[in-house]
């Protein structure tokens, strides 16, 4: 789309003049964009190498007049259940974890309610007998999908067990306790805490030391995800990212330690040291409005 509102200056910008802003102003303003009509998260995409002109995109409200039709680009490869396909109608996953390489990212979503005394405080949750069949295996892709689509899932008390490998539990508990949206990160609860965090990416950059930084906007507490240099290349290749610009507008789900910068006074940064613990996905408009 051609226009987006920037909350840092209150202006509605057109894509071309926005693209001509001095780089540091552009980098800062692109973290504060909303759809001028519905007020939902919007992002800016620089002119691509393939010749797409600079433009804005947004995750519009369902009623928004600027909403365009979305299609999935990898239907055939999508292993989602039919229920998920319904909620996913409209989303295009253009970056995804390869199922084989990302095998260890698979998680188990235990749908049966825990018996009293089990499944609390990060203890290993053991399911016996009949209930075993009601556990469902999910991938990070499916978890992120549900988080984005379903507010009820975000605050649910469904149990999730994240396994590091076939035996060891990395994290387990209720969704609402071990998975946190960027906008809900607070210092006294999350500083120094390892859990799953998720939110939208407004821009991505590489620092001179080789780390990849995924930055969210002001309405998401300006959370950044820092991907260590030793896995940066693997991360970009797993998700088939040619240009860091391609990550603008994607959602990320990442397990890592949250650390507030500046002795706790600054913003939250999630540190990611393994490519198995991160998943990114993105929407792509069928008829991209430029
Ligand atoms: Zn909108």
PDB file of C-alpha atoms and ligand atoms in Angstrom:
ATOM      1  CA  UNK A   1       0.000   0.000   0.000  1.00  0.00           C
ATOM      2  CA  UNK A   2       1.038   3.556  -0.560  1.00  0.00           C
ATOM      3  CA  UNK A   3       0.407   5.174   2.811  1.00  0.00           C
ATOM      4  CA  UNK A   4       1.093   4.451   6.459  1.00  0.00           C
ATOM      5  CA  UNK A   5       0.892   6.456   9.618  1.00  0.00           C
ATOM      6  CA  UNK A   6       4.019   7.031  11.661  1.00  0.00           C
ATOM      7  CA  UNK A   7       3.255   7.386  15.362  1.00  0.00           C
ATOM      8  CA  UNK A   8       6.567   9.115  16.096  1.00  0.00           C
ATOM      9  CA  UNK A   9       5.610  12.215  14.093  1.00  0.00           C
ATOM     10  CA  UNK A  10       1.843  11.706  13.714  1.00  0.00           C
ATOM     11  CA  UNK A  11       2.132  11.990   9.931  1.00  0.00           C
ATOM     12  CA  UNK A  12       0.649   9.853   7.219  1.00  0.00           C
ATOM     13  CA  UNK A  13       3.533   9.099   4.894  1.00  0.00           C
ATOM     14  CA  UNK A  14       3.595   8.142   1.282  1.00  0.00           C
ATOM     15  CA  UNK A  15       6.013   5.340   0.415  1.00  0.00           C
ATOM     16  CA  UNK A  16       8.264   7.265  -1.975  1.00  0.00           C
ATOM     17  CA  UNK A  17       9.113  10.245   0.250  1.00  0.00           C
ATOM     18  CA  UNK A  18       9.432   7.830   3.168  1.00  0.00           C
ATOM     19  CA  UNK A  19      12.012   5.819   1.216  1.00  0.00           C
ATOM     20  CA  UNK A  20      13.988   9.011   0.614  1.00  0.00           C
ATOM     21  CA  UNK A  21      14.363   9.847   4.288  1.00  0.00           C
ATOM     22  CA  UNK A  22      17.876  10.034   5.620  1.00  0.00           C
ATOM     23  CA  UNK A  23      18.796   6.401   6.597  1.00  0.00           C
ATOM     24  CA  UNK A  24      18.935   6.826  10.362  1.00  0.00           C
ATOM     25  CA  UNK A  25      15.579   8.644  10.414  1.00  0.00           C
ATOM     26  CA  UNK A  26      14.102   5.985   8.197  1.00  0.00           C
ATOM     27  CA  UNK A  27      15.416   3.225  10.477  1.00  0.00           C
ATOM     28  CA  UNK A  28      13.795   4.859  13.437  1.00  0.00           C
ATOM     29  CA  UNK A  29      10.491   5.818  11.825  1.00  0.00           C
ATOM     30  CA  UNK A  30       9.941   2.410  10.316  1.00  0.00           C
ATOM     31  CA  UNK A  31       9.586   1.034  13.829  1.00  0.00           C
ATOM     32  CA  UNK A  32       6.518   3.207  14.468  1.00  0.00           C
ATOM     33  CA  UNK A  33       4.200   2.463  11.555  1.00  0.00           C
ATOM     34  CA  UNK A  34       0.492   1.700  11.585  1.00  0.00           C
ATOM     35  CA  UNK A  35      -2.140   1.267   8.903  1.00  0.00           C
ATOM     36  CA  UNK A  36      -3.562   4.769   8.455  1.00  0.00           C
ATOM     37  CA  UNK A  37      -7.046   3.327   8.273  1.00  0.00           C
ATOM     38  CA  UNK A  38      -7.341   0.540  10.850  1.00  0.00           C
ATOM     39  CA  UNK A  39      -4.346   1.302  13.073  1.00  0.00           C
ATOM     40  CA  UNK A  40      -2.863  -2.202  12.938  1.00  0.00           C
ATOM     41  CA  UNK A  41       0.847  -3.025  12.729  1.00  0.00           C
ATOM     42  CA  UNK A  42       2.392  -1.849   9.472  1.00  0.00           C
ATOM     43  CA  UNK A  43       5.878  -2.041   8.054  1.00  0.00           C
ATOM     44  CA  UNK A  44       7.943  -0.521   5.326  1.00  0.00           C
ATOM     45  CA  UNK A  45       9.661  -2.411   2.553  1.00  0.00           C
ATOM     46  CA  UNK A  46      12.514  -0.755   0.695  1.00  0.00           C
ATOM     47  CA  UNK A  47      12.724  -1.167  -3.036  1.00  0.00           C
ATOM     48  CA  UNK A  48      13.772  -4.766  -3.577  1.00  0.00           C
ATOM     49  CA  UNK A  49      16.607  -6.081  -5.676  1.00  0.00           C
ATOM     50  CA  UNK A  50      13.981  -7.606  -7.891  1.00  0.00           C
ATOM     51  CA  UNK A  51      12.540  -4.221  -8.679  1.00  0.00           C
ATOM     52  CA  UNK A  52       9.483  -3.986  -6.444  1.00  0.00           C
ATOM     53  CA  UNK A  53       9.178  -0.309  -5.577  1.00  0.00           C
ATOM     54  CA  UNK A  54       9.245   0.860  -1.969  1.00  0.00           C
ATOM     55  CA  UNK A  55       5.904   0.281  -0.261  1.00  0.00           C
ATOM     56  CA  UNK A  56       4.113  -0.248   3.018  1.00  0.00           C
ATOM     57  CA  UNK A  57       2.313  -3.384   4.140  1.00  0.00           C
ATOM     58  CA  UNK A  58       0.109  -3.977   7.146  1.00  0.00           C
ATOM     59  CA  UNK A  59      -1.557  -6.690   9.075  1.00  0.00           C
ATOM     60  CA  UNK A  60      -4.978  -5.104   8.775  1.00  0.00           C
ATOM     61  CA  UNK A  61      -7.958  -5.448  10.982  1.00  0.00           C
ATOM     62  CA  UNK A  62     -10.518  -7.817   9.411  1.00  0.00           C
ATOM     63  CA  UNK A  63     -12.807  -4.873   8.660  1.00  0.00           C
ATOM     64  CA  UNK A  64     -10.131  -2.669   7.136  1.00  0.00           C
ATOM     65  CA  UNK A  65     -10.870  -1.323   3.671  1.00  0.00           C
ATOM     66  CA  UNK A  66      -7.215  -1.580   2.773  1.00  0.00           C
ATOM     67  CA  UNK A  67      -7.097  -5.294   3.448  1.00  0.00           C
ATOM     68  CA  UNK A  68      -6.092  -7.261   0.387  1.00  0.00           C
ATOM     69  CA  UNK A  69      -6.626 -10.878  -0.380  1.00  0.00           C
ATOM     70  CA  UNK A  70      -3.928 -13.143   0.913  1.00  0.00           C
ATOM     71  CA  UNK A  71      -3.027 -16.571  -0.340  1.00  0.00           C
ATOM     72  CA  UNK A  72      -0.696 -19.228   0.907  1.00  0.00           C
ATOM     73  CA  UNK A  73       2.267 -19.941  -1.273  1.00  0.00           C
ATOM     74  CA  UNK A  74       3.121 -23.351   0.084  1.00  0.00           C
ATOM     75  CA  UNK A  75      -0.207 -25.106   0.423  1.00  0.00           C
ATOM     76  CA  UNK A  76       1.088 -28.429  -0.792  1.00  0.00           C
ATOM     77  CA  UNK A  77       3.825 -28.479   1.765  1.00  0.00           C
ATOM     78  CA  UNK A  78       1.633 -27.361   4.588  1.00  0.00           C
ATOM     79  CA  UNK A  79       1.025 -30.076   7.139  1.00  0.00           C
ATOM     80  CA  UNK A  80      -1.537 -28.096   9.086  1.00  0.00           C
ATOM     81  CA  UNK A  81      -4.780 -29.688  10.112  1.00  0.00           C
ATOM     82  CA  UNK A  82      -7.951 -28.673   8.311  1.00  0.00           C
ATOM     83  CA  UNK A  83      -8.933 -26.551  11.296  1.00  0.00           C
ATOM     84  CA  UNK A  84      -5.701 -24.682  10.982  1.00  0.00           C
ATOM     85  CA  UNK A  85      -6.072 -24.334   7.287  1.00  0.00           C
ATOM     86  CA  UNK A  86      -9.282 -22.506   7.960  1.00  0.00           C
ATOM     87  CA  UNK A  87      -7.701 -20.038  10.277  1.00  0.00           C
ATOM     88  CA  UNK A  88      -4.728 -19.781   8.015  1.00  0.00           C
ATOM     89  CA  UNK A  89      -6.739 -18.884   4.947  1.00  0.00           C
ATOM     90  CA  UNK A  90      -5.116 -15.679   4.002  1.00  0.00           C
ATOM     91  CA  UNK A  91      -1.625 -16.172   5.312  1.00  0.00           C
ATOM     92  CA  UNK A  92       1.360 -16.814   3.207  1.00  0.00           C
ATOM     93  CA  UNK A  93       4.294 -18.451   4.786  1.00  0.00           C
ATOM     94  CA  UNK A  94       7.181 -17.446   2.673  1.00  0.00           C
ATOM     95  CA  UNK A  95       9.858 -18.333   5.143  1.00  0.00           C
ATOM     96  CA  UNK A  96       9.736 -21.642   6.864  1.00  0.00           C
ATOM     97  CA  UNK A  97      11.805 -24.124   8.728  1.00  0.00           C
ATOM     98  CA  UNK A  98      12.592 -27.093   6.611  1.00  0.00           C
ATOM     99  CA  UNK A  99      10.871 -30.071   8.169  1.00  0.00           C
ATOM    100  CA  UNK A 100      13.885 -32.306   7.991  1.00  0.00           C
ATOM    101  CA  UNK A 101      16.489 -29.897   9.151  1.00  0.00           C
ATOM    102  CA  UNK A 102      14.176 -28.479  11.725  1.00  0.00           C
ATOM    103  CA  UNK A 103      13.093 -31.792  13.131  1.00  0.00           C
ATOM    104  CA  UNK A 104      14.157 -30.965  16.631  1.00  0.00           C
ATOM    105  CA  UNK A 105      11.962 -27.925  16.721  1.00  0.00           C
ATOM    106  CA  UNK A 106       8.918 -30.122  16.951  1.00  0.00           C
ATOM    107  CA  UNK A 107       6.990 -29.788  20.139  1.00  0.00           C
ATOM    108  CA  UNK A 108       4.168 -31.593  21.815  1.00  0.00           C
ATOM    109  CA  UNK A 109       1.000 -29.841  22.699  1.00  0.00           C
ATOM    110  CA  UNK A 110      -0.758 -31.723  25.425  1.00  0.00           C
ATOM    111  CA  UNK A 111      -4.431 -31.034  25.113  1.00  0.00           C
ATOM    112  CA  UNK A 112      -5.628 -33.177  28.001  1.00  0.00           C
ATOM    113  CA  UNK A 113      -5.895 -31.189  31.231  1.00  0.00           C
ATOM    114  CA  UNK A 114      -3.155 -32.131  33.662  1.00  0.00           C
ATOM    115  CA  UNK A 115      -3.969 -34.228  36.674  1.00  0.00           C
ATOM    116  CA  UNK A 116      -3.727 -32.380  39.910  1.00  0.00           C
ATOM    117  CA  UNK A 117      -0.174 -31.689  40.919  1.00  0.00           C
ATOM    118  CA  UNK A 118       1.221 -32.341  37.485  1.00  0.00           C
ATOM    119  CA  UNK A 119       2.247 -29.960  34.810  1.00  0.00           C
ATOM    120  CA  UNK A 120       3.006 -27.076  37.114  1.00  0.00           C
ATOM    121  CA  UNK A 121       6.093 -24.991  37.632  1.00  0.00           C
ATOM    122  CA  UNK A 122       7.961 -26.321  34.647  1.00  0.00           C
ATOM    123  CA  UNK A 123       8.022 -29.897  35.897  1.00  0.00           C
ATOM    124  CA  UNK A 124       8.136 -32.638  33.364  1.00  0.00           C
ATOM    125  CA  UNK A 125       4.609 -33.491  32.464  1.00  0.00           C
ATOM    126  CA  UNK A 126       4.083 -37.197  32.127  1.00  0.00           C
ATOM    127  CA  UNK A 127       1.037 -38.531  30.370  1.00  0.00           C
ATOM    128  CA  UNK A 128       0.084 -42.113  31.012  1.00  0.00           C
ATOM    129  CA  UNK A 129      -2.184 -44.649  29.430  1.00  0.00           C
ATOM    130  CA  UNK A 130      -5.164 -43.442  27.530  1.00  0.00           C
ATOM    131  CA  UNK A 131      -4.305 -39.767  27.761  1.00  0.00           C
ATOM    132  CA  UNK A 132      -1.163 -40.334  25.794  1.00  0.00           C
ATOM    133  CA  UNK A 133      -3.246 -40.427  22.653  1.00  0.00           C
ATOM    134  CA  UNK A 134      -4.591 -36.978  23.244  1.00  0.00           C
ATOM    135  CA  UNK A 135      -1.180 -35.384  22.994  1.00  0.00           C
ATOM    136  CA  UNK A 136      -0.608 -33.707  19.659  1.00  0.00           C
ATOM    137  CA  UNK A 137       2.666 -32.984  18.030  1.00  0.00           C
ATOM    138  CA  UNK A 138       3.120 -29.425  16.848  1.00  0.00           C
ATOM    139  CA  UNK A 139       5.922 -27.611  15.146  1.00  0.00           C
ATOM    140  CA  UNK A 140       7.047 -24.112  16.065  1.00  0.00           C
ATOM    141  CA  UNK A 141       5.431 -23.047  12.843  1.00  0.00           C
ATOM    142  CA  UNK A 142       2.053 -24.225  14.067  1.00  0.00           C
ATOM    143  CA  UNK A 143       2.530 -22.696  17.491  1.00  0.00           C
ATOM    144  CA  UNK A 144       3.379 -19.327  15.999  1.00  0.00           C
ATOM    145  CA  UNK A 145       0.452 -19.628  13.657  1.00  0.00           C
ATOM    146  CA  UNK A 146      -1.943 -20.163  16.514  1.00  0.00           C
ATOM    147  CA  UNK A 147      -0.453 -17.342  18.522  1.00  0.00           C
ATOM    148  CA  UNK A 148      -0.906 -14.897  15.674  1.00  0.00           C
ATOM    149  CA  UNK A 149      -4.436 -16.062  14.864  1.00  0.00           C
ATOM    150  CA  UNK A 150      -5.937 -16.774  18.213  1.00  0.00           C
ATOM    151  CA  UNK A 151      -6.018 -14.493  21.253  1.00  0.00           C
ATOM    152  CA  UNK A 152      -7.682 -17.372  23.127  1.00  0.00           C
ATOM    153  CA  UNK A 153      -4.662 -19.576  22.502  1.00  0.00           C
ATOM    154  CA  UNK A 154      -2.268 -16.903  23.806  1.00  0.00           C
ATOM    155  CA  UNK A 155      -3.960 -16.811  27.176  1.00  0.00           C
ATOM    156  CA  UNK A 156      -4.874 -20.477  27.310  1.00  0.00           C
ATOM    157  CA  UNK A 157      -3.920 -22.934  29.969  1.00  0.00           C
ATOM    158  CA  UNK A 158      -3.170 -25.708  27.493  1.00  0.00           C
ATOM    159  CA  UNK A 159      -0.015 -27.472  28.448  1.00  0.00           C
ATOM    160  CA  UNK A 160       2.960 -27.419  26.175  1.00  0.00           C
ATOM    161  CA  UNK A 161       6.116 -29.413  26.503  1.00  0.00           C
ATOM    162  CA  UNK A 162       9.095 -28.323  24.483  1.00  0.00           C
ATOM    163  CA  UNK A 163      11.563 -31.130  24.090  1.00  0.00           C
ATOM    164  CA  UNK A 164      15.224 -30.445  23.405  1.00  0.00           C
ATOM    165  CA  UNK A 165      15.599 -33.943  22.028  1.00  0.00           C
ATOM    166  CA  UNK A 166      13.679 -37.182  22.362  1.00  0.00           C
ATOM    167  CA  UNK A 167      14.047 -37.230  26.128  1.00  0.00           C
ATOM    168  CA  UNK A 168      14.995 -33.899  27.612  1.00  0.00           C
ATOM    169  CA  UNK A 169      12.467 -31.183  28.282  1.00  0.00           C
ATOM    170  CA  UNK A 170      13.602 -27.660  27.483  1.00  0.00           C
ATOM    171  CA  UNK A 171      10.508 -25.914  28.814  1.00  0.00           C
ATOM    172  CA  UNK A 172       7.068 -27.035  29.872  1.00  0.00           C
ATOM    173  CA  UNK A 173       3.995 -25.414  31.322  1.00  0.00           C
ATOM    174  CA  UNK A 174       0.843 -23.631  30.321  1.00  0.00           C
ATOM    175  CA  UNK A 175       0.871 -21.526  27.185  1.00  0.00           C
ATOM    176  CA  UNK A 176       0.099 -18.370  29.122  1.00  0.00           C
ATOM    177  CA  UNK A 177       3.045 -19.007  31.463  1.00  0.00           C
ATOM    178  CA  UNK A 178       5.812 -19.988  29.096  1.00  0.00           C
ATOM    179  CA  UNK A 179       4.951 -18.073  25.932  1.00  0.00           C
ATOM    180  CA  UNK A 180       4.911 -14.277  26.015  1.00  0.00           C
ATOM    181  CA  UNK A 181       4.040 -11.694  23.361  1.00  0.00           C
ATOM    182  CA  UNK A 182       6.518  -8.826  22.957  1.00  0.00           C
ATOM    183  CA  UNK A 183       3.955  -6.299  24.159  1.00  0.00           C
ATOM    184  CA  UNK A 184       3.537  -8.194  27.437  1.00  0.00           C
ATOM    185  CA  UNK A 185       7.215  -8.302  28.387  1.00  0.00           C
ATOM    186  CA  UNK A 186       7.822  -6.567  31.700  1.00  0.00           C
ATOM    187  CA  UNK A 187      11.080  -6.104  33.494  1.00  0.00           C
ATOM    188  CA  UNK A 188      10.304  -7.568  36.883  1.00  0.00           C
ATOM    189  CA  UNK A 189       8.803 -10.682  35.368  1.00  0.00           C
ATOM    190  CA  UNK A 190      10.927 -11.389  32.310  1.00  0.00           C
ATOM    191  CA  UNK A 191      14.366  -9.870  32.831  1.00  0.00           C
ATOM    192  CA  UNK A 192      16.861 -12.736  32.661  1.00  0.00           C
ATOM    193  CA  UNK A 193      14.118 -15.265  32.007  1.00  0.00           C
ATOM    194  CA  UNK A 194      14.276 -17.929  29.313  1.00  0.00           C
ATOM    195  CA  UNK A 195      10.978 -18.642  27.638  1.00  0.00           C
ATOM    196  CA  UNK A 196       9.284 -18.384  24.268  1.00  0.00           C
ATOM    197  CA  UNK A 197       8.683 -14.840  23.068  1.00  0.00           C
ATOM    198  CA  UNK A 198       6.853 -13.803  19.924  1.00  0.00           C
ATOM    199  CA  UNK A 199       5.925 -10.693  17.992  1.00  0.00           C
ATOM    200  CA  UNK A 200       6.153  -8.857  14.686  1.00  0.00           C
ATOM    201  CA  UNK A 201       9.388  -7.672  13.109  1.00  0.00           C
ATOM    202  CA  UNK A 202       9.486  -4.132  11.738  1.00  0.00           C
ATOM    203  CA  UNK A 203      13.089  -4.196  10.535  1.00  0.00           C
ATOM    204  CA  UNK A 204      16.121  -6.465  10.457  1.00  0.00           C
ATOM    205  CA  UNK A 205      19.799  -5.523  10.428  1.00  0.00           C
ATOM    206  CA  UNK A 206      23.196  -7.071  10.729  1.00  0.00           C
ATOM    207  CA  UNK A 207      25.621  -5.461  13.157  1.00  0.00           C
ATOM    208  CA  UNK A 208      29.328  -5.193  12.287  1.00  0.00           C
ATOM    209  CA  UNK A 209      30.091  -8.150  14.565  1.00  0.00           C
ATOM    210  CA  UNK A 210      27.827 -10.358  12.420  1.00  0.00           C
ATOM    211  CA  UNK A 211      24.783 -10.638  14.694  1.00  0.00           C
ATOM    212  CA  UNK A 212      21.364 -10.395  13.082  1.00  0.00           C
ATOM    213  CA  UNK A 213      18.955  -8.074  14.890  1.00  0.00           C
ATOM    214  CA  UNK A 214      15.212  -8.399  14.448  1.00  0.00           C
ATOM    215  CA  UNK A 215      13.586  -5.212  15.718  1.00  0.00           C
ATOM    216  CA  UNK A 216       9.986  -4.668  16.700  1.00  0.00           C
ATOM    217  CA  UNK A 217       8.172  -1.382  16.833  1.00  0.00           C
ATOM    218  CA  UNK A 218       7.351   0.983  19.665  1.00  0.00           C
ATOM    219  CA  UNK A 219       3.938  -0.541  20.268  1.00  0.00           C
ATOM    220  CA  UNK A 220       5.740  -3.821  20.988  1.00  0.00           C
ATOM    221  CA  UNK A 221       8.107  -2.370  23.597  1.00  0.00           C
ATOM    222  CA  UNK A 222      10.812  -2.079  20.912  1.00  0.00           C
ATOM    223  CA  UNK A 223      11.868  -5.622  21.676  1.00  0.00           C
ATOM    224  CA  UNK A 224      14.803  -6.895  19.619  1.00  0.00           C
ATOM    225  CA  UNK A 225      15.827 -10.457  18.959  1.00  0.00           C
ATOM    226  CA  UNK A 226      19.596 -10.849  18.698  1.00  0.00           C
ATOM    227  CA  UNK A 227      20.769 -13.860  16.717  1.00  0.00           C
ATOM    228  CA  UNK A 228      24.361 -14.711  17.499  1.00  0.00           C
ATOM    229  CA  UNK A 229      26.904 -14.431  14.723  1.00  0.00           C
ATOM    230  CA  UNK A 230      27.811 -18.116  14.782  1.00  0.00           C
ATOM    231  CA  UNK A 231      24.284 -19.115  13.745  1.00  0.00           C
ATOM    232  CA  UNK A 232      23.327 -16.041  11.706  1.00  0.00           C
ATOM    233  CA  UNK A 233      24.182 -17.616   8.384  1.00  0.00           C
ATOM    234  CA  UNK A 234      22.426 -20.859   9.211  1.00  0.00           C
ATOM    235  CA  UNK A 235      19.348 -18.933  10.361  1.00  0.00           C
ATOM    236  CA  UNK A 236      19.155 -16.932   7.131  1.00  0.00           C
ATOM    237  CA  UNK A 237      19.621 -20.019   5.043  1.00  0.00           C
ATOM    238  CA  UNK A 238      17.060 -22.093   6.994  1.00  0.00           C
ATOM    239  CA  UNK A 239      14.446 -19.480   6.310  1.00  0.00           C
ATOM    240  CA  UNK A 240      15.633 -18.785   2.802  1.00  0.00           C
ATOM    241  CA  UNK A 241      16.191 -15.101   3.392  1.00  0.00           C
ATOM    242  CA  UNK A 242      18.159 -13.385   0.605  1.00  0.00           C
ATOM    243  CA  UNK A 243      17.821  -9.875   1.868  1.00  0.00           C
ATOM    244  CA  UNK A 244      17.328  -8.860   5.483  1.00  0.00           C
ATOM    245  CA  UNK A 245      14.615  -6.530   4.201  1.00  0.00           C
ATOM    246  CA  UNK A 246      12.552  -9.654   3.528  1.00  0.00           C
ATOM    247  CA  UNK A 247      12.117 -10.126   7.253  1.00  0.00           C
ATOM    248  CA  UNK A 248      10.234  -6.851   7.711  1.00  0.00           C
ATOM    249  CA  UNK A 249       6.637  -7.732   8.487  1.00  0.00           C
ATOM    250  CA  UNK A 250       7.368 -11.321   9.519  1.00  0.00           C
ATOM    251  CA  UNK A 251       6.416 -12.703  12.901  1.00  0.00           C
ATOM    252  CA  UNK A 252       9.022 -14.402  15.024  1.00  0.00           C
ATOM    253  CA  UNK A 253       8.716 -17.036  17.738  1.00  0.00           C
ATOM    254  CA  UNK A 254      11.938 -17.517  19.630  1.00  0.00           C
ATOM    255  CA  UNK A 255      13.120 -19.259  22.753  1.00  0.00           C
ATOM    256  CA  UNK A 256      15.852 -17.376  24.489  1.00  0.00           C
ATOM    257  CA  UNK A 257      16.859 -15.370  27.487  1.00  0.00           C
ATOM    258  CA  UNK A 258      15.342 -11.929  27.778  1.00  0.00           C
ATOM    259  CA  UNK A 259      17.727  -9.275  28.977  1.00  0.00           C
ATOM    260  CA  UNK A 260      16.987  -5.598  29.531  1.00  0.00           C
ATOM    261  CA  UNK A 261      19.763  -3.383  28.203  1.00  0.00           C
ATOM    262  CA  UNK A 262      21.402  -0.523  30.105  1.00  0.00           C
ATOM    263  CA  UNK A 263      21.443  -2.196  33.517  1.00  0.00           C
ATOM    264  CA  UNK A 264      17.791  -2.967  33.241  1.00  0.00           C
ATOM    265  CA  UNK A 265      16.727   0.548  32.241  1.00  0.00           C
ATOM    266  CA  UNK A 266      16.733  -0.029  28.504  1.00  0.00           C
ATOM    267  CA  UNK A 267      14.730  -2.170  26.173  1.00  0.00           C
ATOM    268  CA  UNK A 268      14.287  -5.939  26.171  1.00  0.00           C
ATOM    269  CA  UNK A 269      16.542  -8.052  23.967  1.00  0.00           C
ATOM    270  CA  UNK A 270      15.956 -11.773  23.448  1.00  0.00           C
ATOM    271  CA  UNK A 271      19.197 -13.624  22.849  1.00  0.00           C
ATOM    272  CA  UNK A 272      18.970 -16.543  20.484  1.00  0.00           C
ATOM    273  CA  UNK A 273      21.881 -18.973  20.263  1.00  0.00           C
ATOM    274  CA  UNK A 274      20.383 -21.869  18.345  1.00  0.00           C
ATOM    275  CA  UNK A 275      18.578 -21.923  15.051  1.00  0.00           C
ATOM    276  CA  UNK A 276      16.382 -24.752  16.332  1.00  0.00           C
ATOM    277  CA  UNK A 277      14.711 -22.364  18.746  1.00  0.00           C
ATOM    278  CA  UNK A 278      13.525 -19.757  16.315  1.00  0.00           C
ATOM    279  CA  UNK A 279      10.835 -19.619  13.689  1.00  0.00           C
ATOM    280  CA  UNK A 280       9.826 -16.764  11.408  1.00  0.00           C
ATOM    281  CA  UNK A 281       6.922 -16.470   9.045  1.00  0.00           C
ATOM    282  CA  UNK A 282       5.382 -13.789   6.975  1.00  0.00           C
ATOM    283  CA  UNK A 283       2.363 -12.734   5.035  1.00  0.00           C
ATOM    284  CA  UNK A 284       2.567 -11.913   1.407  1.00  0.00           C
ATOM    285  CA  UNK A 285      -0.098 -10.141  -0.516  1.00  0.00           C
ATOM    286  CA  UNK A 286      -1.285 -11.877  -3.655  1.00  0.00           C
ATOM    287  CA  UNK A 287      -1.644  -8.621  -5.466  1.00  0.00           C
ATOM    288  CA  UNK A 288       0.905  -6.617  -3.646  1.00  0.00           C
ATOM    289  CA  UNK A 289      -0.251  -3.049  -3.356  1.00  0.00           C
ATOM    290  CA  UNK A 290       2.591  -0.770  -4.289  1.00  0.00           C
TER     291      UNK A 290
HETATM  292 ZN1  LIG B   1      -5.656  -1.464   7.668  1.00  0.00          ZN
END
